[in-house]
XYZ file of C-alpha atoms in Angstrom:
68
model
C 8.462 6.152 7.581
C 9.622 9.118 5.654
C 12.887 10.098 4.010
C 13.136 12.127 6.845
C 12.661 9.972 9.691
C 15.293 10.021 12.330
C 16.833 6.426 13.545
C 19.689 5.754 16.034
C 21.885 2.911 16.179
C 21.343 0.475 18.682
C 23.663 -2.694 20.056
C 23.243 -5.519 22.080
C 25.237 -7.463 24.491
C 26.614 -9.891 21.899
C 27.689 -6.682 19.812
C 24.877 -6.820 17.118
C 23.880 -3.880 15.843
C 20.249 -2.405 14.578
C 18.564 0.517 13.057
C 15.802 2.004 15.268
C 13.212 4.773 14.896
C 14.119 7.398 17.375
C 10.426 7.972 18.651
C 9.857 4.156 19.489
C 11.006 2.999 22.796
C 14.181 0.798 22.826
C 13.541 -2.568 23.553
C 15.221 -4.608 26.739
C 18.770 -5.942 25.936
C 19.479 -3.185 23.541
C 21.834 -0.047 24.032
C 21.999 3.532 22.286
C 25.572 3.876 20.616
C 24.999 7.506 20.215
C 24.788 7.395 16.716
C 21.498 9.578 15.348
C 20.933 10.607 12.229
C 18.967 9.396 8.702
C 18.186 5.724 8.034
C 21.069 6.150 5.106
C 23.723 7.756 7.825
C 22.771 5.109 10.255
C 23.088 2.285 7.984
C 26.588 3.793 6.813
C 27.581 3.661 10.341
C 26.561 -0.159 10.886
C 28.358 -1.209 7.717
C 31.658 0.742 9.020
C 31.603 -0.783 12.409
C 29.952 -4.114 12.552
C 32.907 -5.908 10.381
C 32.394 -9.343 12.308
C 28.840 -10.562 11.981
C 29.313 -13.450 14.339
C 28.068 -12.781 18.004
C 30.339 -11.746 20.643
C 30.178 -15.092 22.741
C 30.808 -17.172 19.465
C 33.726 -15.237 18.833
C 34.771 -15.613 22.117
C 34.134 -19.388 22.131
C 35.876 -19.765 19.026
C 39.042 -17.814 20.861
C 38.955 -19.914 23.385
C 39.300 -22.898 21.138
C 42.196 -21.730 19.362
C 43.774 -21.497 22.459
C 44.066 -24.867 23.554
């Protein structure tokens, strides 16, 4: 990878994010977010949008438990 390498941001069903090279096939279970750019640009986007690192299933269980 070089400084000019292009990346995309992927998200899985648990709302976890990953930077992924544009020229590499997307693995099963991951989906494009539409964000593309340099590694630094994509990392900045992830830092902005991924504010709760807990997997979605854990957040939902915790919310259900709080409602009891």
